[in-house]
PDB file of C-alpha atoms in Angstrom:
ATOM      1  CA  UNK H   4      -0.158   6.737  11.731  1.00  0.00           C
ATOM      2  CA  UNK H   5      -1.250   6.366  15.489  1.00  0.00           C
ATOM      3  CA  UNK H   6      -4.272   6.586  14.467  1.00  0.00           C
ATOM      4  CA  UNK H   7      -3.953   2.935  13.161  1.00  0.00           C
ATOM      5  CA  UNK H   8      -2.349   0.751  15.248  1.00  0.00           C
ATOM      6  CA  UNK H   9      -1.048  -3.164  15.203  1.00  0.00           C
ATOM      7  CA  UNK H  10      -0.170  -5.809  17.279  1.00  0.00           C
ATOM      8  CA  UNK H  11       2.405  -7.136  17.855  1.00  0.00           C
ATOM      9  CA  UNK H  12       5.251  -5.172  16.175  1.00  0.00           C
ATOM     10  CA  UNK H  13       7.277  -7.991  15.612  1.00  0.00           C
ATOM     11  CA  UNK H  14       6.678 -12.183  16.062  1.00  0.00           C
ATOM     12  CA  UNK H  15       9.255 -14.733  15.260  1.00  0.00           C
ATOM     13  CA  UNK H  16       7.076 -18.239  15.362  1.00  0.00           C
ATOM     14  CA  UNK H  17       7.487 -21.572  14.518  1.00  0.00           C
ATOM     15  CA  UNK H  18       6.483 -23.461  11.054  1.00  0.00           C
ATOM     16  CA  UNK H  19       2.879 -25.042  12.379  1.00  0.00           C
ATOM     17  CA  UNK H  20       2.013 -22.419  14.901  1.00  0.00           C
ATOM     18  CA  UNK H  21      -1.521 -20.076  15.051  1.00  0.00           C
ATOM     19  CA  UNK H  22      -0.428 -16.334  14.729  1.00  0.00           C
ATOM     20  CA  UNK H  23      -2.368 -13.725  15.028  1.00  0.00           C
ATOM     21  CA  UNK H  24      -2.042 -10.178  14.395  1.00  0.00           C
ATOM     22  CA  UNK H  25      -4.353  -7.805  15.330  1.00  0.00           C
ATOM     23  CA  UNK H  26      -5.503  -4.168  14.251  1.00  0.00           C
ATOM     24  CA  UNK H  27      -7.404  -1.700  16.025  1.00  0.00           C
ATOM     25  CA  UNK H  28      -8.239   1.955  14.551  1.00  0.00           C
ATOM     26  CA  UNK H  29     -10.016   5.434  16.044  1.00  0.00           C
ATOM     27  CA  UNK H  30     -10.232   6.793  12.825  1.00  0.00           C
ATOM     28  CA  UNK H  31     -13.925   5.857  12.374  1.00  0.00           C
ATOM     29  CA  UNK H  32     -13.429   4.766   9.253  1.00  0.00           C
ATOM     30  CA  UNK H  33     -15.587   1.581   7.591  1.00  0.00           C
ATOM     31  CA  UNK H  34     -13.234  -0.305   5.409  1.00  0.00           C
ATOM     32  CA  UNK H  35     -10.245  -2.005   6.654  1.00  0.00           C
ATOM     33  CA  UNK H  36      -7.579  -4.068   5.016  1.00  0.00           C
ATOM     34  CA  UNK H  37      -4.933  -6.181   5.478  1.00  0.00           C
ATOM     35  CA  UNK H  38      -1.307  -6.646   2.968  1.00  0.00           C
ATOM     36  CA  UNK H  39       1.665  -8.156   2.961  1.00  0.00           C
ATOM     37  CA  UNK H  40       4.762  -6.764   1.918  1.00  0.00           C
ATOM     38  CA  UNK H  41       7.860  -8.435   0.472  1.00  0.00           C
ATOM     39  CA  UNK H  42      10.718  -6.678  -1.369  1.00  0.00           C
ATOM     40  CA  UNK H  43      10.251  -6.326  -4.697  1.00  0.00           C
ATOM     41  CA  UNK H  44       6.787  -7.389  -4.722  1.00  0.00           C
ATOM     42  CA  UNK H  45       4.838  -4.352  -3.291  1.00  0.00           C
ATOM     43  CA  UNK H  46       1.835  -4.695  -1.064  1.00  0.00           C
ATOM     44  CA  UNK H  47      -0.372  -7.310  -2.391  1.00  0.00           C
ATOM     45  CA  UNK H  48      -4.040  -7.674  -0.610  1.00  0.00           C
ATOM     46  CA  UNK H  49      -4.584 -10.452   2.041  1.00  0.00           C
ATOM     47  CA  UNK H  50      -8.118  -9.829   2.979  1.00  0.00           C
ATOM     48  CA  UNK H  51     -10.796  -6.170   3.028  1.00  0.00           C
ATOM     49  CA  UNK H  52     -13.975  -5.766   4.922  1.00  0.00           C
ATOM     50  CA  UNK H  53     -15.998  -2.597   3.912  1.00  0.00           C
ATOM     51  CA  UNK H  54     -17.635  -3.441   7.107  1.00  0.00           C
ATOM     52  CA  UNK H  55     -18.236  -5.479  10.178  1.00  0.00           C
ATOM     53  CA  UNK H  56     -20.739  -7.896   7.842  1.00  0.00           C
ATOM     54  CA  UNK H  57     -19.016  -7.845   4.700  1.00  0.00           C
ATOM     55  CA  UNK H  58     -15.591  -9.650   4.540  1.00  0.00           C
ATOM     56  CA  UNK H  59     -13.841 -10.509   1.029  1.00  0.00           C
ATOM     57  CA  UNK H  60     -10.676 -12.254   0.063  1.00  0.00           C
ATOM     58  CA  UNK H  61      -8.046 -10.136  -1.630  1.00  0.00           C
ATOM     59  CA  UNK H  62      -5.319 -11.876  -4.384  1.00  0.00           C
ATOM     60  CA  UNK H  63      -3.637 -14.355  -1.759  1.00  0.00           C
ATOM     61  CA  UNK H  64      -5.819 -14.853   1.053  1.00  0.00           C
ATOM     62  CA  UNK H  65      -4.515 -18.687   0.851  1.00  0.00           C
ATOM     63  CA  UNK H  66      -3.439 -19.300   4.063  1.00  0.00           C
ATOM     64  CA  UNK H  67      -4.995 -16.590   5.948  1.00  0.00           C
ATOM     65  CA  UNK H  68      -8.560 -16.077   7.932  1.00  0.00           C
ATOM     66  CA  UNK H  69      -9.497 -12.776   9.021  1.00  0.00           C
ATOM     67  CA  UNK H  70     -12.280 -11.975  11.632  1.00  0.00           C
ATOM     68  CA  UNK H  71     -13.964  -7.964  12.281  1.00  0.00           C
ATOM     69  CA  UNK H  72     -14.722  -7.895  15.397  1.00  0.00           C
ATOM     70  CA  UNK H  73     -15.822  -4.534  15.514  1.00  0.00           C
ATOM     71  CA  UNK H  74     -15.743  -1.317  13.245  1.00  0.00           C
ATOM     72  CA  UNK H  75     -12.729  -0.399  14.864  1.00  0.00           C
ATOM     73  CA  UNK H  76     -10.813  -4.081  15.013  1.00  0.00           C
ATOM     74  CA  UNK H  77      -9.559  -6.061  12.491  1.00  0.00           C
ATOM     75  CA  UNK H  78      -7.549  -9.789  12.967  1.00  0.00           C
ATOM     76  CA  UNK H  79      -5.570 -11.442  10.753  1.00  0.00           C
ATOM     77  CA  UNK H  80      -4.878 -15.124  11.538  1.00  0.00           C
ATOM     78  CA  UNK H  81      -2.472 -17.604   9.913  1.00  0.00           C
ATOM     79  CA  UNK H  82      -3.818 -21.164  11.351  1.00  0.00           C
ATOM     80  CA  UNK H  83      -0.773 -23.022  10.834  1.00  0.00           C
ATOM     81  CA  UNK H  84       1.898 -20.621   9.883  1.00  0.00           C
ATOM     82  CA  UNK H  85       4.824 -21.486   7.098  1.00  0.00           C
ATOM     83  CA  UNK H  86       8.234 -20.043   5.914  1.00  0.00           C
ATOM     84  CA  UNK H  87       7.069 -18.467   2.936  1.00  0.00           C
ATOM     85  CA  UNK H  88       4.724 -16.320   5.514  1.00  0.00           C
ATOM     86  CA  UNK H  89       7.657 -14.543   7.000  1.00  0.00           C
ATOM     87  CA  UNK H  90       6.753 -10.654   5.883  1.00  0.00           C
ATOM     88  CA  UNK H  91       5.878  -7.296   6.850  1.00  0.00           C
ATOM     89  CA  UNK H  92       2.079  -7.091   7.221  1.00  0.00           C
ATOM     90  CA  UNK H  93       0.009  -3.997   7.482  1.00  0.00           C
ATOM     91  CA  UNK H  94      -3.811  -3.334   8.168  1.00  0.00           C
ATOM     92  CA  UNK H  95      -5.110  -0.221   6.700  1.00  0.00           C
ATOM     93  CA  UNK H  96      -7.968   1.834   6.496  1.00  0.00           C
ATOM     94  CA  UNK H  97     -10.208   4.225   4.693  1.00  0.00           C
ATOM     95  CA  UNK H  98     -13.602   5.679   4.686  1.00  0.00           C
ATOM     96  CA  UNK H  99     -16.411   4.907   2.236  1.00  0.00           C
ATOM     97  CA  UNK H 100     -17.104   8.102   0.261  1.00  0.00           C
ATOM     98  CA  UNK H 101     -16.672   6.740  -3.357  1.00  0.00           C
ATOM     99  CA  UNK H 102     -13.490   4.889  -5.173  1.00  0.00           C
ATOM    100  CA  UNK H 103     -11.122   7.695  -4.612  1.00  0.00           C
ATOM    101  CA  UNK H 104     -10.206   6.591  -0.970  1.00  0.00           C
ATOM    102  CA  UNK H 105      -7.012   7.428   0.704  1.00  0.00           C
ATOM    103  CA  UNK H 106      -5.672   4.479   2.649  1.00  0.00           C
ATOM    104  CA  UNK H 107      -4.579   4.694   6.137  1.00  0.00           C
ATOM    105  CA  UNK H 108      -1.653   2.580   7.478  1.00  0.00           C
ATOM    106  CA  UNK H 109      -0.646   1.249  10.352  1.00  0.00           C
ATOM    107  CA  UNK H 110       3.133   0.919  11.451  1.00  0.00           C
ATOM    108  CA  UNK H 111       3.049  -2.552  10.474  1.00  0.00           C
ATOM    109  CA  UNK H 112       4.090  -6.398  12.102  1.00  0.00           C
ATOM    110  CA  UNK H 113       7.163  -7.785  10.987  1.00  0.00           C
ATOM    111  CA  UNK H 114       6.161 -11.912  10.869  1.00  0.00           C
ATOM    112  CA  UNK H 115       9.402 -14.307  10.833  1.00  0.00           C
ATOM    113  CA  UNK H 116       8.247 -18.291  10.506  1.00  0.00           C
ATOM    114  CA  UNK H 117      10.814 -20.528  11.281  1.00  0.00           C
TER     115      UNK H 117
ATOM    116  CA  UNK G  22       1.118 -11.112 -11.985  1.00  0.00           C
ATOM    117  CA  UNK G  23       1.408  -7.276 -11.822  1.00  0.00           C
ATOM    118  CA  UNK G  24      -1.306  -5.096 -13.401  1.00  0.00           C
ATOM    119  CA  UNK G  25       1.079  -1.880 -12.264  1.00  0.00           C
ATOM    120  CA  UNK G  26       4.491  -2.289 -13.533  1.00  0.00           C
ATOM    121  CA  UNK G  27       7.261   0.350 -11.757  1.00  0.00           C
ATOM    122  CA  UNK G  28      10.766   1.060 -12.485  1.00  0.00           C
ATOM    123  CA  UNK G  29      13.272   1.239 -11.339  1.00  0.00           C
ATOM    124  CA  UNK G  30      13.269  -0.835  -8.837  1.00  0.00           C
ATOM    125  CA  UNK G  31      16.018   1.567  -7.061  1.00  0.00           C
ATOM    126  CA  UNK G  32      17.405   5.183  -7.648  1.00  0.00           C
ATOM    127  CA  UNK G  33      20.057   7.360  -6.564  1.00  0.00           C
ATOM    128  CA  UNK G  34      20.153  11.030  -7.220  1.00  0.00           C
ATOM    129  CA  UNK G  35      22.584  13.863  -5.964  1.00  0.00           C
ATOM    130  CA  UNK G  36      20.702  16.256  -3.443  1.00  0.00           C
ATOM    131  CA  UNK G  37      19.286  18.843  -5.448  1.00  0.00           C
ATOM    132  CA  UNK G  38      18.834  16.810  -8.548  1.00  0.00           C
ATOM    133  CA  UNK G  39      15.135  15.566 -10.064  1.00  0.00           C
ATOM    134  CA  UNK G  40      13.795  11.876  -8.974  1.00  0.00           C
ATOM    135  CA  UNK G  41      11.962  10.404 -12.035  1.00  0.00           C
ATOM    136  CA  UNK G  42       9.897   7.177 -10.910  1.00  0.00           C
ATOM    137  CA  UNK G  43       7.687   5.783 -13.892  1.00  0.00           C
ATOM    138  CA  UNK G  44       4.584   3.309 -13.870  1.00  0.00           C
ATOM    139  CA  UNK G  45       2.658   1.618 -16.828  1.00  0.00           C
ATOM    140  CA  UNK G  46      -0.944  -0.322 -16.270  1.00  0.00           C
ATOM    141  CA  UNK G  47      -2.612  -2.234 -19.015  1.00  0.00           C
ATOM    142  CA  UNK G  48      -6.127  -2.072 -17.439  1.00  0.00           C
ATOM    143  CA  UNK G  49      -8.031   1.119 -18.961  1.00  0.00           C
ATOM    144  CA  UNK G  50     -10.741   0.913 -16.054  1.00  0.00           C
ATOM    145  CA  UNK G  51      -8.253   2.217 -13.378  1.00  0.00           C
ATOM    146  CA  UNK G  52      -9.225   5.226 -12.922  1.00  0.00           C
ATOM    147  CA  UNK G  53      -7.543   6.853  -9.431  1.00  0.00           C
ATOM    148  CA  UNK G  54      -3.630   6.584  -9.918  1.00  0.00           C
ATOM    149  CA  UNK G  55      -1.950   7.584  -6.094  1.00  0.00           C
ATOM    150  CA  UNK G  56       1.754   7.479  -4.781  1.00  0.00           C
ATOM    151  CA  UNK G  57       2.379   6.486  -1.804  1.00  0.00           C
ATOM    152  CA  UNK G  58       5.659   7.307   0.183  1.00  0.00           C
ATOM    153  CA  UNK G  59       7.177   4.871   2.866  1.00  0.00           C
ATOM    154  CA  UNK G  60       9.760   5.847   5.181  1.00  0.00           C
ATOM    155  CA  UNK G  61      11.672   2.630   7.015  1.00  0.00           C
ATOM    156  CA  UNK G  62       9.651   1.302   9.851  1.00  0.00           C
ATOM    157  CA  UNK G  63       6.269   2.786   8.383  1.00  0.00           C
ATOM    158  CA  UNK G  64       3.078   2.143   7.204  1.00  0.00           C
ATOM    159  CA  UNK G  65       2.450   3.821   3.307  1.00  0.00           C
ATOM    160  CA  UNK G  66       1.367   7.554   3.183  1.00  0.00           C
ATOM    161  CA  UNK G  67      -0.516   9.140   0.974  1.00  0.00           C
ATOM    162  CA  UNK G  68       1.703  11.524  -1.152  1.00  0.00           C
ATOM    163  CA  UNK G  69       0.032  12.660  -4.027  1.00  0.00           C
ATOM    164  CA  UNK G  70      -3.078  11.356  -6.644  1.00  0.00           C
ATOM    165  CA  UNK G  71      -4.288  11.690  -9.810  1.00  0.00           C
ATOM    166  CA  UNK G  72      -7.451  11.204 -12.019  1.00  0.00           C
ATOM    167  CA  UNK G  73      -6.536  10.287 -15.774  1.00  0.00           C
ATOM    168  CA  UNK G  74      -9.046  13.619 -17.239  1.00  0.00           C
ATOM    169  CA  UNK G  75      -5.559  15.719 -16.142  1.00  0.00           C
ATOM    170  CA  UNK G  76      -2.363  15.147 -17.388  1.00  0.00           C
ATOM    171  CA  UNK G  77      -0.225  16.769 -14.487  1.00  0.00           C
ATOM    172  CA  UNK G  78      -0.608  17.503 -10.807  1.00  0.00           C
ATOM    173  CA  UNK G  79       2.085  19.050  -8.818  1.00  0.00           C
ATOM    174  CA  UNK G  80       2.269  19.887  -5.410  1.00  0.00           C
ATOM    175  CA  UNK G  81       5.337  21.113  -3.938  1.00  0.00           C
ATOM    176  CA  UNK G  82       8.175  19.871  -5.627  1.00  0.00           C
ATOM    177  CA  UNK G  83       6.014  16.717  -6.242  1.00  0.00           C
ATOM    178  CA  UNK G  84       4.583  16.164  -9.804  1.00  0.00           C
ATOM    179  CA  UNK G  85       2.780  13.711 -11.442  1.00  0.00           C
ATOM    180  CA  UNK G  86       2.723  13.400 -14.834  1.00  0.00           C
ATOM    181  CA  UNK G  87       0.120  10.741 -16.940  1.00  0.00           C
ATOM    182  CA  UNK G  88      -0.113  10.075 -20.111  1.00  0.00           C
ATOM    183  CA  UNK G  89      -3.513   7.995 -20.867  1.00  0.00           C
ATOM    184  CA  UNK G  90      -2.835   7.098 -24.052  1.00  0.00           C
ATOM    185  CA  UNK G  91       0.341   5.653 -23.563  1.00  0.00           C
ATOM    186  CA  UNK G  92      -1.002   4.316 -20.159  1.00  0.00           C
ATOM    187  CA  UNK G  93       1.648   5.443 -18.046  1.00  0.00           C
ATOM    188  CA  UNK G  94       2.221   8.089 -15.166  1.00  0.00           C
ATOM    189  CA  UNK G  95       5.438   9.332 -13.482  1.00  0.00           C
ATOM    190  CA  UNK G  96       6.008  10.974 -10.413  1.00  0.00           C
ATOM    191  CA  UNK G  97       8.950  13.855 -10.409  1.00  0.00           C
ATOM    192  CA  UNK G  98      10.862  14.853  -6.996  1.00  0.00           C
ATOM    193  CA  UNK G  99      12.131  18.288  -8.243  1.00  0.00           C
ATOM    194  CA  UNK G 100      15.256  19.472  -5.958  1.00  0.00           C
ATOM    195  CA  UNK G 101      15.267  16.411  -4.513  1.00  0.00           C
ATOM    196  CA  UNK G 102      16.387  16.534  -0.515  1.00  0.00           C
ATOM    197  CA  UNK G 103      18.129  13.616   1.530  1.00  0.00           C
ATOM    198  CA  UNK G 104      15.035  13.923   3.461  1.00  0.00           C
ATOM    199  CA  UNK G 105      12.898  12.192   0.429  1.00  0.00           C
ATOM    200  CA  UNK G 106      15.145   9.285   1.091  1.00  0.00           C
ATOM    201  CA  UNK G 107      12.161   6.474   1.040  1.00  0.00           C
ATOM    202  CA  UNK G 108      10.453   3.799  -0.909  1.00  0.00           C
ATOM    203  CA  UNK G 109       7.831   4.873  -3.257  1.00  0.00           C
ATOM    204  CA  UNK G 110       5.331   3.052  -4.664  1.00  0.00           C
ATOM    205  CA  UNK G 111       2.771   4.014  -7.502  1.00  0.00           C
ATOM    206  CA  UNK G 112      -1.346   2.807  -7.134  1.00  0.00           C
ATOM    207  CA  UNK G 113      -3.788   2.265  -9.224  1.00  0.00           C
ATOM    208  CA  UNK G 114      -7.810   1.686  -8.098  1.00  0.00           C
ATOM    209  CA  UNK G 115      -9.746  -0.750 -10.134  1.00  0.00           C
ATOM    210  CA  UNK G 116     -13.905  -1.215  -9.999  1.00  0.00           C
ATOM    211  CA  UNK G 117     -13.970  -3.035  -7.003  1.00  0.00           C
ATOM    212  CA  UNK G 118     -12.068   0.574  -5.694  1.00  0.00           C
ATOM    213  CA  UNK G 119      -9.707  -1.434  -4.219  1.00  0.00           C
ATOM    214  CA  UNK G 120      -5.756  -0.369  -4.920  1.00  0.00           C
ATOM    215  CA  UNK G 121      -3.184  -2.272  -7.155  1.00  0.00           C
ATOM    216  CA  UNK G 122       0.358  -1.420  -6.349  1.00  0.00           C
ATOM    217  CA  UNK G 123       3.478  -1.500  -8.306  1.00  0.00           C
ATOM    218  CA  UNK G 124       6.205  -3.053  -6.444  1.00  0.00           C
ATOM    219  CA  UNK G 125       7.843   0.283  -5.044  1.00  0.00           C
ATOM    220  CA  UNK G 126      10.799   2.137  -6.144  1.00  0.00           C
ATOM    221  CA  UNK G 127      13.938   2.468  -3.488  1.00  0.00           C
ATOM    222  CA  UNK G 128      14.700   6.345  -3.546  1.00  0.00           C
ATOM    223  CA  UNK G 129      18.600   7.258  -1.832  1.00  0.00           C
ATOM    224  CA  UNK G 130      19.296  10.806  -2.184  1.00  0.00           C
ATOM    225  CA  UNK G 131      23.053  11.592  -1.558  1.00  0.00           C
ATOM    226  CA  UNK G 132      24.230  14.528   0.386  1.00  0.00           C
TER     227      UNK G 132
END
């Protein structure tokens, strides 16, 4: 969806690096998230802010800091990236009109940790 | 561990055939149940939801079938085209309205 968009596409890094991954959206939408994907595992939640204040850790935010920057922005860090980080990662959004929210992705950033 | 259980984990049908994806949950507080559709090189897409006081939805040749009691839904790909070739994963939204996923189906549909 263009109208979610992430940065960088793709990253090959080294085991003890700082990554980070970034996510910007003109949907106007308040809640964003970020997953990681691995095969056979699904999307499991990193972090969600439901807005610029209010940031929560999801099921394996271990590893992971996230900062809102703005409505529309979204970071996902890894401080001192490991193997077991290499995944796909996606932000995603969705507005805040009750529980039965459709989420918005973005194309995704495939991560590779050497 | 997974509070939205999918199977199979892959699936090949003949073009023109039905796609049968099935998900179970244990938690009775879900109470949104969405599939998503990913092609390669995509984010998720909305494809079609459901709210557990119906027991089907269909839209298109997409159709969701749920069955509360037995605390499963399905998702059916009637005449199934090569162009439904994806992964699909089934959803779930708990109180905290955030989304559990199951761990995606792999759908090949053969020419």
């Amino acid at each position: 969806d263009a109208d979610v968009t992430q940065t960088p596409r793709n990253r090959i890094t080294k085991t003890g690096k700082r990554i980070m991954l970034e996510c910007s959206q003109t949907k106007g939408h308040d809640r964003m998230y970020w997953y990681r994907q691995d095969p056979g595992l699904g999307l499991r939640l990193i972090y969600y802010s439901f807005d610029v204040k209010d940031i929560n850790k999801g099921e394996i935010s271990d590893g992971y800091s996230v900062s809102r920057q703005a409505q529309a922005k979204f970071s996902l860090s890894l401080e001192s990236a490991i193997p077991n980080q290499t995944a796909l990662y996606f932000c995603a959004t969705s507005d805040n009109r009750g529980s039965y929210n459709e989420q918005f992705f973005g194309p995704g950033t495939r991560l590779t940790v050497l | 561990q997974q509070q939205v259980k999918q199977s199979p984990q892959s699936l090949i049908v003949q073009k023109g055939g039905i796609s049968i994806i099935n998900c179970a949950y244990e938690n009775t507080a879900f109470d949104y149940f969405p599939w998503y559709q990913q092609f390669p090189g995509k984010g998720p897409a909305l494809l079609i939801a459901i709210r557990p006081d119906v027991s089907e939805k269909k839209e298109g040749r997409f159709t969701i079938s749920f069955n509360k009691s037995a605390k499963q839904f399905s998702l059916h790909i009637m005449d199934s085209q090569p162009g439904d070739s994806a992964t699909y994963f089934c959803a779930a939204t708990d109180s905290n309205y955030q989304l559990i996923w199951g761990a995606g189906t792999k759908l090949i549909i053969k020419p």
